[in-house]
Short mmCIF file of N, CA, C and O in Angstrom, two decimals:
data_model
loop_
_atom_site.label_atom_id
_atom_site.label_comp_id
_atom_site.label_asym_id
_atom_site.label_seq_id
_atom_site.Cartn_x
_atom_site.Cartn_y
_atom_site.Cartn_z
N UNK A 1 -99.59 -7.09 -47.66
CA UNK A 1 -98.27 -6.77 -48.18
C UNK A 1 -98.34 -5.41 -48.88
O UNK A 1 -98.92 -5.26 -49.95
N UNK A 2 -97.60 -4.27 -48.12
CA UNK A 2 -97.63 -3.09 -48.76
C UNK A 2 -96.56 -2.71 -49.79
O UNK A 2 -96.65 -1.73 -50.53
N UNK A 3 -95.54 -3.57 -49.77
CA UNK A 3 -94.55 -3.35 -50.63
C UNK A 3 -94.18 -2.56 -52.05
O UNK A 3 -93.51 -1.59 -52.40
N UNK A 4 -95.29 -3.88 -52.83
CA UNK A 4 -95.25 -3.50 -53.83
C UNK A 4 -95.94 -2.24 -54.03
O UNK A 4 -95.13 -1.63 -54.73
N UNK A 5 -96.89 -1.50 -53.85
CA UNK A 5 -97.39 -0.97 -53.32
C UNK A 5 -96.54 0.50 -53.52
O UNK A 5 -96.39 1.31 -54.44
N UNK A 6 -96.15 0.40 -52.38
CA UNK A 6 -95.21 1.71 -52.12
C UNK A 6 -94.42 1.69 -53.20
O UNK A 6 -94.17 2.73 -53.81
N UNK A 7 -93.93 0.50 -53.54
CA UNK A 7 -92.78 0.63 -54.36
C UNK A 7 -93.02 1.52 -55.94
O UNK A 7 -92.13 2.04 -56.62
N UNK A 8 -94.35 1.50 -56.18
CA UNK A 8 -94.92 2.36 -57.30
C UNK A 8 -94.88 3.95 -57.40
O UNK A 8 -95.01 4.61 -58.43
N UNK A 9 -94.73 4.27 -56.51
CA UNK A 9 -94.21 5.59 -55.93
C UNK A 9 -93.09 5.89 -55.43
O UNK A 9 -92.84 7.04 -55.79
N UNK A 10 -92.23 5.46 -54.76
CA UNK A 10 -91.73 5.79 -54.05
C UNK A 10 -90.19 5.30 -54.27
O UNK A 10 -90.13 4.73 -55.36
N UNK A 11 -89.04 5.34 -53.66
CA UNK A 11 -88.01 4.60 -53.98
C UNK A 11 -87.50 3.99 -52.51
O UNK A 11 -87.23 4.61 -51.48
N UNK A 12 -87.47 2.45 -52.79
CA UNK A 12 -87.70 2.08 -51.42
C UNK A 12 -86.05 0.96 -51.28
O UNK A 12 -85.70 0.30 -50.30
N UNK A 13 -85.33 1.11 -52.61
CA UNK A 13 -84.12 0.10 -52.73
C UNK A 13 -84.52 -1.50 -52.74
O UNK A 13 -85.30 -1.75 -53.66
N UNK A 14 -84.27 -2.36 -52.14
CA UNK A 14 -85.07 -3.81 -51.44
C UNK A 14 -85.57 -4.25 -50.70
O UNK A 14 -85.60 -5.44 -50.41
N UNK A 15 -86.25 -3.12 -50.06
CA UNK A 15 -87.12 -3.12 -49.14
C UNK A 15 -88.07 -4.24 -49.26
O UNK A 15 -87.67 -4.92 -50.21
N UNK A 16 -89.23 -4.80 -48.72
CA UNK A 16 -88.75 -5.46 -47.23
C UNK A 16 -87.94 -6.36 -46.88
O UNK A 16 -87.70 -6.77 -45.75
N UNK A 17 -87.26 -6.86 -48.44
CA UNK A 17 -86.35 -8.15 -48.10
C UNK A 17 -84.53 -7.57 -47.51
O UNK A 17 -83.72 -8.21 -46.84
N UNK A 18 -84.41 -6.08 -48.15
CA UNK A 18 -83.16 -5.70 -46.81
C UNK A 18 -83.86 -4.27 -46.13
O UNK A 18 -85.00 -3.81 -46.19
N UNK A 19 -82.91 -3.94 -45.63
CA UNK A 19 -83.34 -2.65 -44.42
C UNK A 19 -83.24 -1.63 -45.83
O UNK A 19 -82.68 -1.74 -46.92
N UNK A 20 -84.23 -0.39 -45.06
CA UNK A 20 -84.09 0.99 -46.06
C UNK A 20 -82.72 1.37 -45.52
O UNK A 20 -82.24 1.19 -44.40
N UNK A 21 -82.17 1.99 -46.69
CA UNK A 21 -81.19 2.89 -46.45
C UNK A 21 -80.75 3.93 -47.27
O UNK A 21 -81.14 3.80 -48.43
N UNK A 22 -79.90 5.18 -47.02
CA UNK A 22 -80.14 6.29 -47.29
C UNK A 22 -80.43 6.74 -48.97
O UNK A 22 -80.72 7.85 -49.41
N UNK A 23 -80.23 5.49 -49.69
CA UNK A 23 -80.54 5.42 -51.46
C UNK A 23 -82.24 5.80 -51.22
O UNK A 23 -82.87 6.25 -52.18
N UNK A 24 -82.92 5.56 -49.88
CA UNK A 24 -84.69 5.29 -49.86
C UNK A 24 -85.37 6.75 -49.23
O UNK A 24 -85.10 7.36 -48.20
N UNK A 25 -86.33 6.99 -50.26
CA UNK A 25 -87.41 8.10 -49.55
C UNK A 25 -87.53 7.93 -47.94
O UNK A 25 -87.67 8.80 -47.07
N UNK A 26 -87.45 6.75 -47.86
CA UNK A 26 -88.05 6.40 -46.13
C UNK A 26 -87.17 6.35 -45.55
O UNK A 26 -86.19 6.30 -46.30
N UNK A 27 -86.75 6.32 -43.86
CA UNK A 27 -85.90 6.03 -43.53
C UNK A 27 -86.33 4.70 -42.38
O UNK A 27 -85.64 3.87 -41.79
N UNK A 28 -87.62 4.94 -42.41
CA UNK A 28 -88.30 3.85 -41.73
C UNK A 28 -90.17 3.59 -41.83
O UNK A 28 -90.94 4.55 -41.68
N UNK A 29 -90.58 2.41 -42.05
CA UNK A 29 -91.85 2.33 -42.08
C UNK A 29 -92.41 1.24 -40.59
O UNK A 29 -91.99 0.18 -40.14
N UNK A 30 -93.29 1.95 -40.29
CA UNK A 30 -94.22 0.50 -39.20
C UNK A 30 -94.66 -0.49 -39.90
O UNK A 30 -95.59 0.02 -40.54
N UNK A 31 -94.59 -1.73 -40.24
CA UNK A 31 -94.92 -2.74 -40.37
C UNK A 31 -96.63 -2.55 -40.27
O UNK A 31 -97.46 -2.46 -41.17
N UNK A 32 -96.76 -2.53 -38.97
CA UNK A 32 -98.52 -3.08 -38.85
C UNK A 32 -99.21 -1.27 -38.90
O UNK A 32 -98.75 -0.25 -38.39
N UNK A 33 -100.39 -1.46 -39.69
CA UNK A 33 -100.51 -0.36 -40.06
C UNK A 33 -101.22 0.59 -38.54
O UNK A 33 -101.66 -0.21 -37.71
N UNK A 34 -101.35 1.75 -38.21
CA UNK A 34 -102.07 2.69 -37.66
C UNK A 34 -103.61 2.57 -37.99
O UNK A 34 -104.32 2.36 -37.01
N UNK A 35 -104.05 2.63 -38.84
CA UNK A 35 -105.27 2.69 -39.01
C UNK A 35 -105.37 1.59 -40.29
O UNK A 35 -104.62 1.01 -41.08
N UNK A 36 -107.01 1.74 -39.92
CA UNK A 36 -107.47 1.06 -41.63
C UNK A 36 -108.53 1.17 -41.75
O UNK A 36 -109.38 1.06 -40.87
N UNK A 37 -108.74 1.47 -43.12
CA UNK A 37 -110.37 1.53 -43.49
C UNK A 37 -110.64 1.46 -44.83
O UNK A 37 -109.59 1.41 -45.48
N UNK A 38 -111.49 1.43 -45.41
CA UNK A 38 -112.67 0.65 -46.43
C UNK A 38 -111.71 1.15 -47.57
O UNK A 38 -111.96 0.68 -48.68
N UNK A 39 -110.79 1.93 -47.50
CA UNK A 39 -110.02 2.11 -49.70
C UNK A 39 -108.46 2.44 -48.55
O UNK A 39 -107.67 2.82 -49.42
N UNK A 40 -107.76 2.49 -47.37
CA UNK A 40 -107.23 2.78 -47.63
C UNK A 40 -106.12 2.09 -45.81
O UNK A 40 -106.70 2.22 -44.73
N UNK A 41 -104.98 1.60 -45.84
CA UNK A 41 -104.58 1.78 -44.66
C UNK A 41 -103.76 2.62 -44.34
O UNK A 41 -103.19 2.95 -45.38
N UNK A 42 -103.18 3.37 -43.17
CA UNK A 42 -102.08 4.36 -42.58
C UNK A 42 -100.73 3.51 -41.82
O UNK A 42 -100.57 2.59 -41.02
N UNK A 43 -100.19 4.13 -42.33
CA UNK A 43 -98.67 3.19 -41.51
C UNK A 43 -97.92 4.90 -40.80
O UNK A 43 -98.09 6.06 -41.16
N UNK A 44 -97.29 4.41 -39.96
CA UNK A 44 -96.05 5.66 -39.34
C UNK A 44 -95.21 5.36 -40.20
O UNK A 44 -95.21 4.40 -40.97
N UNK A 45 -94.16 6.53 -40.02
CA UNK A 45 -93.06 6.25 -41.16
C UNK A 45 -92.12 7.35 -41.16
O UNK A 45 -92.73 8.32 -40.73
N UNK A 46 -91.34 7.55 -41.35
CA UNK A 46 -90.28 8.50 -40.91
C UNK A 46 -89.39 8.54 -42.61
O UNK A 46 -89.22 7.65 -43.44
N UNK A 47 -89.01 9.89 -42.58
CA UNK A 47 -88.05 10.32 -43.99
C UNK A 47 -86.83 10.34 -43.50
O UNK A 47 -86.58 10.43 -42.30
N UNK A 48 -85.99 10.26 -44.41
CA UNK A 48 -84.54 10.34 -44.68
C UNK A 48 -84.06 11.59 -43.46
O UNK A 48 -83.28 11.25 -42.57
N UNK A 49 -84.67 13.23 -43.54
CA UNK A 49 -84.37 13.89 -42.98
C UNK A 49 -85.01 13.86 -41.31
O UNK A 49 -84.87 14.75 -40.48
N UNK A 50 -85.76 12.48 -41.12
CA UNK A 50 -85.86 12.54 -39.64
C UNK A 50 -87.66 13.13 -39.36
O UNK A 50 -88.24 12.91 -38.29
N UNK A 51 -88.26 13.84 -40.47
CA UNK A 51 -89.78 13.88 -40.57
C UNK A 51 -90.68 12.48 -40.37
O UNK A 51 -90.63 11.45 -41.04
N UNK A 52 -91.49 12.79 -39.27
CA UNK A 52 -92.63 12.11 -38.82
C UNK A 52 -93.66 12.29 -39.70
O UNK A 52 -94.29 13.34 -39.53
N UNK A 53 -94.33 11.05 -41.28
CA UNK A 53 -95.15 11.13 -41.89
C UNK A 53 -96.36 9.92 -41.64
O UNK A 53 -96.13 8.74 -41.38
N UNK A 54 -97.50 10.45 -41.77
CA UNK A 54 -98.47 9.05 -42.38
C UNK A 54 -98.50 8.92 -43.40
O UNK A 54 -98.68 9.68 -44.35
N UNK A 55 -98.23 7.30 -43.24
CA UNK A 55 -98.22 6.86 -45.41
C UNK A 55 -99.51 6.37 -45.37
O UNK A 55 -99.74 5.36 -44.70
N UNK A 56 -100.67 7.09 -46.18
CA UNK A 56 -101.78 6.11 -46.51
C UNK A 56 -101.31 5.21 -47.87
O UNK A 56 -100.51 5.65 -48.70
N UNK A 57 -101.75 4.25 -47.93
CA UNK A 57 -101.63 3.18 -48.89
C UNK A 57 -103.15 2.25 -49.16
O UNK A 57 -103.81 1.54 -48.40
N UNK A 58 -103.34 2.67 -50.79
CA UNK A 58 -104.82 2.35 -51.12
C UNK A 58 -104.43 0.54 -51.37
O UNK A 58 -103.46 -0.09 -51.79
N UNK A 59 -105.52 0.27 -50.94
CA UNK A 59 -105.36 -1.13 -50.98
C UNK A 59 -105.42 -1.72 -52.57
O UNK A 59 -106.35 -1.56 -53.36
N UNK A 60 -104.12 -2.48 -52.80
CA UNK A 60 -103.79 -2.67 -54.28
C UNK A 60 -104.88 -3.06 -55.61
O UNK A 60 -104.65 -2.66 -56.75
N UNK A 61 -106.27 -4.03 -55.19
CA UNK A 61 -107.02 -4.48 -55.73
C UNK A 61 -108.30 -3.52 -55.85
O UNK A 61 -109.27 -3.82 -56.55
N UNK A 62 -108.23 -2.35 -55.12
CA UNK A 62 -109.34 -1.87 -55.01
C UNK A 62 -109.80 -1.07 -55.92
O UNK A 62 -110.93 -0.59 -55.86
N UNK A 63 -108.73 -0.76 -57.14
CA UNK A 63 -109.81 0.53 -58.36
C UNK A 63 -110.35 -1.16 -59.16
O UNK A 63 -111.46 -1.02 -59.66
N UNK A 64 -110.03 -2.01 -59.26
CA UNK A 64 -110.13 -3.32 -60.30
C UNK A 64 -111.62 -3.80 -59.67
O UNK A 64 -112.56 -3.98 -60.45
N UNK A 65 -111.75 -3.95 -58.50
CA UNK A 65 -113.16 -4.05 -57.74
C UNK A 65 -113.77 -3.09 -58.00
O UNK A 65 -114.83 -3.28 -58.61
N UNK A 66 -113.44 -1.90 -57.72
CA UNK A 66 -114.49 -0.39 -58.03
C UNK A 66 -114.99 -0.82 -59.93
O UNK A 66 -116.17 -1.16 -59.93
N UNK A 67 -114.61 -0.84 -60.81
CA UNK A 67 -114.40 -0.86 -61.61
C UNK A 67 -115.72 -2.16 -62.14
O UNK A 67 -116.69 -1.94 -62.86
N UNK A 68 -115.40 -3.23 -61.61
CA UNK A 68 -116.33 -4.33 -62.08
C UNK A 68 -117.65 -3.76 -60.86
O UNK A 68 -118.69 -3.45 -61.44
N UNK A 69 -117.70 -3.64 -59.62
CA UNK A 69 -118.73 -2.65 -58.84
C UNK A 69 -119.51 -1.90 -60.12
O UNK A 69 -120.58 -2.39 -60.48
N UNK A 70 -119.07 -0.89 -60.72
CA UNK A 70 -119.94 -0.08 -61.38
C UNK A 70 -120.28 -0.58 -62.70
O UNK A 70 -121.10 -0.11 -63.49
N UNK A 71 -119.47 -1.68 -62.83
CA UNK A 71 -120.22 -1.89 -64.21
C UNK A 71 -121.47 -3.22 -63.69
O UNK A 71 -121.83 -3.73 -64.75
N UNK A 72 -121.84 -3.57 -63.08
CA UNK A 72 -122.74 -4.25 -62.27
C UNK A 72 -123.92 -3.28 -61.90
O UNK A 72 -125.12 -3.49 -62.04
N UNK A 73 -123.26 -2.13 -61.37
CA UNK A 73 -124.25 -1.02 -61.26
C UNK A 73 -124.98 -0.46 -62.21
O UNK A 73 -126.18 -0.20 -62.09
N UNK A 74 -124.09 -0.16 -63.49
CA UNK A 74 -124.68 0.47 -64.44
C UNK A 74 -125.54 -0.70 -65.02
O UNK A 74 -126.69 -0.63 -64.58
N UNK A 75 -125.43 -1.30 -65.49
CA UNK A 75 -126.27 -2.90 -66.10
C UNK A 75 -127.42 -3.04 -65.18
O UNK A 75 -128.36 -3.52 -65.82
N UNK A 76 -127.77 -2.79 -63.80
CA UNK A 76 -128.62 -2.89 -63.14
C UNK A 76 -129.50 -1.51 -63.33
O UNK A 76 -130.72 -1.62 -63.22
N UNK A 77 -128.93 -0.21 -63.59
CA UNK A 77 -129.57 0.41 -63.93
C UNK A 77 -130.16 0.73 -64.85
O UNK A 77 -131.36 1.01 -64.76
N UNK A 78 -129.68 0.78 -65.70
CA UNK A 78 -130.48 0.22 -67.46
C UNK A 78 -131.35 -0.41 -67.34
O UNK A 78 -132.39 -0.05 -67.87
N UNK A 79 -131.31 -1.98 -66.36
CA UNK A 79 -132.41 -2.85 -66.60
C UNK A 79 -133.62 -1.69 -65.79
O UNK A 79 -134.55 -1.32 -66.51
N UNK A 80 -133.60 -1.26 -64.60
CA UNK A 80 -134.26 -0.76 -64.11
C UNK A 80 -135.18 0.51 -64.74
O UNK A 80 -136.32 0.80 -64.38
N UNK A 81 -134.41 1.16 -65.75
CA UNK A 81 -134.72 2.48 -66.30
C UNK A 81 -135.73 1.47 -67.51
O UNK A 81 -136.88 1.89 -67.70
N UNK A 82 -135.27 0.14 -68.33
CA UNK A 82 -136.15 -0.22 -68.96
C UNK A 82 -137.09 -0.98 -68.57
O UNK A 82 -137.79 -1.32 -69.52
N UNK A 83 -137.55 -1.59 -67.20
CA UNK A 83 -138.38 -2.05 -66.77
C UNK A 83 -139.38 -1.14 -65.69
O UNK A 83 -140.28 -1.55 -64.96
N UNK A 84 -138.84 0.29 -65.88
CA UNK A 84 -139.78 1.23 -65.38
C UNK A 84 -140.54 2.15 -66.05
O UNK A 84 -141.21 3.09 -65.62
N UNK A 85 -140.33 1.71 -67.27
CA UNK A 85 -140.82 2.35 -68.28
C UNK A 85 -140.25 4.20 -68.53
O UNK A 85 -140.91 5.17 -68.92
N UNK A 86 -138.93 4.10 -68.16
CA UNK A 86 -137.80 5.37 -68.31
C UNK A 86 -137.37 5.69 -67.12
O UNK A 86 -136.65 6.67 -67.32
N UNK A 87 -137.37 5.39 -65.62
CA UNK A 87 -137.15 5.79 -64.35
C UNK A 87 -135.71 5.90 -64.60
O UNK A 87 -135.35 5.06 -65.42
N UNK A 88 -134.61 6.79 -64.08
CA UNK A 88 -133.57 6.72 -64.83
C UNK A 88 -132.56 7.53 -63.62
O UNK A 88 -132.18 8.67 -63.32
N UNK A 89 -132.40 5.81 -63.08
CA UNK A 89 -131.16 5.92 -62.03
C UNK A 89 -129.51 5.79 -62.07
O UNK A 89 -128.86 5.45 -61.08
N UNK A 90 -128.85 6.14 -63.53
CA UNK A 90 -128.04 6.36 -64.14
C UNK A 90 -127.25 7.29 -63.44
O UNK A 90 -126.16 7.04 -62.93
N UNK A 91 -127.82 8.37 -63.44
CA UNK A 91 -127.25 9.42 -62.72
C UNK A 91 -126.58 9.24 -61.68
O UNK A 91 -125.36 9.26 -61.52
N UNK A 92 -127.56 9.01 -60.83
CA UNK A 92 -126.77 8.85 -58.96
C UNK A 92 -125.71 7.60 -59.38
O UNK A 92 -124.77 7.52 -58.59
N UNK A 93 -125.67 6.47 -60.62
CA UNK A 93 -124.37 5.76 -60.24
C UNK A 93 -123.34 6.55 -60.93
O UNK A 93 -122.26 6.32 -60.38
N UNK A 94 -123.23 7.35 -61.84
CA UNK A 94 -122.65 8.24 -62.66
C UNK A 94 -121.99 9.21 -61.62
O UNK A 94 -120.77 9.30 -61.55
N UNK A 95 -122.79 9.91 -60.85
CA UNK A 95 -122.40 10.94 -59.41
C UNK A 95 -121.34 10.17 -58.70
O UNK A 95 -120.18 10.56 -58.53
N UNK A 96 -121.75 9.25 -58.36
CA UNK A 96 -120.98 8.37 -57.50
C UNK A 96 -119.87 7.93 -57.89
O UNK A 96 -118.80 8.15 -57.33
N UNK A 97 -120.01 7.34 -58.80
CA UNK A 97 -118.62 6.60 -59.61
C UNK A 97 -117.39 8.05 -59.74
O UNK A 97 -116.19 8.02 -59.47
N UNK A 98 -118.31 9.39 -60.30
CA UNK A 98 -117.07 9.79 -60.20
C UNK A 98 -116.44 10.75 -58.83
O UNK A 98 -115.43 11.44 -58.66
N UNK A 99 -117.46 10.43 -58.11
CA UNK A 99 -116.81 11.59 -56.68
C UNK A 99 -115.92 10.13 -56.05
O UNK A 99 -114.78 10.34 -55.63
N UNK A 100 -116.47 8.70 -56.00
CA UNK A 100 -115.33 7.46 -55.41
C UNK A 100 -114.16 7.90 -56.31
O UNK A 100 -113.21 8.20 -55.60
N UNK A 101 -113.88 8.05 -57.66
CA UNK A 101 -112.79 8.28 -58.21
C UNK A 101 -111.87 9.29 -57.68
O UNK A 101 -110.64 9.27 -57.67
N UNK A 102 -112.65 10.13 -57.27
CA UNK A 102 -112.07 11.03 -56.39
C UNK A 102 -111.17 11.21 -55.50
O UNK A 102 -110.11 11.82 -55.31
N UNK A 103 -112.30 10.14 -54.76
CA UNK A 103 -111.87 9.98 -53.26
C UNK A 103 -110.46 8.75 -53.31
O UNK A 103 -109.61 8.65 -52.43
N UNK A 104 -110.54 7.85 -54.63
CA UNK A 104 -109.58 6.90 -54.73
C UNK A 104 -107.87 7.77 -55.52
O UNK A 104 -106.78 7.23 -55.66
N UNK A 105 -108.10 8.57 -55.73
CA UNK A 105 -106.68 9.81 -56.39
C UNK A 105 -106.07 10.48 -55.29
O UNK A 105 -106.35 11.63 -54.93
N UNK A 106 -105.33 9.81 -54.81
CA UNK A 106 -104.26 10.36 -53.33
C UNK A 106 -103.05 11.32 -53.76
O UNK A 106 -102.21 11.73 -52.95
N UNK A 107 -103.05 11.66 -55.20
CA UNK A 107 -102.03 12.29 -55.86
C UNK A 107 -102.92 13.55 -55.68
O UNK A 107 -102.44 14.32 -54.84
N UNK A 108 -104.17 13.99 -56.27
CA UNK A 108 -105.25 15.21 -55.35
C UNK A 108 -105.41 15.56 -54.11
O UNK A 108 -105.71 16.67 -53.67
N UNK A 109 -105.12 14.15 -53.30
CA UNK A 109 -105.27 14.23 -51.48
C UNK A 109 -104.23 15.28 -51.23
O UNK A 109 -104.15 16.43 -50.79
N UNK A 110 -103.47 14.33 -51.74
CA UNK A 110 -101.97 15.03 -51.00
C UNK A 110 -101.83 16.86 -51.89
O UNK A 110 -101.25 17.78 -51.33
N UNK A 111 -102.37 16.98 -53.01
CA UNK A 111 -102.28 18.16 -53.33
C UNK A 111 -103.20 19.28 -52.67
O UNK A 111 -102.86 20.41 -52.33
N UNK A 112 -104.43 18.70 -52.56
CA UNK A 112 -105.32 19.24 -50.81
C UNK A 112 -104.77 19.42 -49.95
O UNK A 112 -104.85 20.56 -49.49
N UNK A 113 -104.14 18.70 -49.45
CA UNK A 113 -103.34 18.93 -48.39
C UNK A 113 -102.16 19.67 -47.90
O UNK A 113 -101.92 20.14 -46.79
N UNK A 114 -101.33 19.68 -49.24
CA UNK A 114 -100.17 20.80 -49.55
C UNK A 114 -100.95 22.35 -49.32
O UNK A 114 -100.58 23.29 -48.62
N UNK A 115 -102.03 22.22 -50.10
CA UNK A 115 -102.46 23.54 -50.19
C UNK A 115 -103.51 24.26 -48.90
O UNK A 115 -103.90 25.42 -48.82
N UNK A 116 -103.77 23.20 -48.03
CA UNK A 116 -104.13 23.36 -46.87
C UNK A 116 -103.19 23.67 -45.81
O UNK A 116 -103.46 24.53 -44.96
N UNK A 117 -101.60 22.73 -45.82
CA UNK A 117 -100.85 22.99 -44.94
C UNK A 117 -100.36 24.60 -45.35
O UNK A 117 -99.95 25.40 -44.52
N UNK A 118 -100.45 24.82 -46.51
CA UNK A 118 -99.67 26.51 -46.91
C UNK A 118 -100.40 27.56 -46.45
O UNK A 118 -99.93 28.69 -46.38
N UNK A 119 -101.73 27.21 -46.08
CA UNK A 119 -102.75 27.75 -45.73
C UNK A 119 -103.19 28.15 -44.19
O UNK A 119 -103.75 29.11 -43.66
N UNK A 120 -102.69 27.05 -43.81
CA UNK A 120 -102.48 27.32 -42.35
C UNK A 120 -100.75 27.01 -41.44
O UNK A 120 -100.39 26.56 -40.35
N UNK A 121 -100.01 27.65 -42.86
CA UNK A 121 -98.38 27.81 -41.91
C UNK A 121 -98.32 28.49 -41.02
O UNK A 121 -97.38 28.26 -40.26
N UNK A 122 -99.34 29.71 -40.64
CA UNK A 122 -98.89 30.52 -39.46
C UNK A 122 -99.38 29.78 -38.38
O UNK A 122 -99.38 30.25 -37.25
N UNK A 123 -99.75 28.81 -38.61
CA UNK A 123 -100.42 28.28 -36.84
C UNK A 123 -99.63 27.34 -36.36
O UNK A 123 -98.81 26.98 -37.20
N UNK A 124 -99.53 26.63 -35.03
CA UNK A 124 -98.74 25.81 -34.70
C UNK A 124 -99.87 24.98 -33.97
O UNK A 124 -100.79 25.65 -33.49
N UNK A 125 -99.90 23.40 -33.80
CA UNK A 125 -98.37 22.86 -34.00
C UNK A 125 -98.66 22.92 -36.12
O UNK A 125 -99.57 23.32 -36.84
N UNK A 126 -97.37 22.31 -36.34
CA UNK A 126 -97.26 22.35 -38.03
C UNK A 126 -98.44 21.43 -38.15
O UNK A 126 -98.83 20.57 -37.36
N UNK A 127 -99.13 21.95 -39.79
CA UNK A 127 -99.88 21.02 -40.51
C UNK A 127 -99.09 20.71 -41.42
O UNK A 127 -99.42 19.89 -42.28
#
């Protein structure tokens, strides 16, 4: 269920329980998604003005999992750093935790991406 979901962003009226209409960012979404993968699925989806977009949508539970993930991680590393007598694998979960944070901030994606499509306006087809 992407609903709620979208609905955190976006203005969607009563969507999915009536049709979008022109009060809604969207003017239409695919139901079953385009793609999917490990933080995130893609749906087709069309705007008000008739633009062909992909909506990625991070899957709702997934910073709350990331979240208990690293604190499992870090607790395992401590034990490790004190049962190695200082070996100190802190770091790489520290690296990690914050480049996934990263990769989980689609409000940065999409600002990557703005600044990529401005970047390559002279080429066709559009980015």
């Amino acid at each position: 269920e992407v609903a709620p979901t979208l609905k955190e962003c976006m203005k969607l009226g009563r969507w999915p329980e009536e049709p979008l209409d022109a009060s809604c960012d969207l003017k239409s979404i695919e139901a079953e998604p385009l793609a999917s993968a490990s933080l995130a699925q893609v749906h087709r989806g069309m705007l008000q003005d008739g633009t062909k977009v992909a909506i990625k949508i991070q899957y709702p539970e997934l910073r709350k999992e990331m979240a208990s993930d690293f604190a499992v991680f870090k607790t395992m590393g401590s034990q490790i750093k004190s049962m190695s007598q200082g070996y100190d694998l802190m770091w790489v979960v520290e690296d990690f935790q914050t480049n996934l944070e990263r990769e989980l901030d689609f409000q940065l994606e999409a600002q990557s991406s703005e600044a990529t499509a401005s970047q390559l306006a002279h080429l066709a087809p559009r980015v």
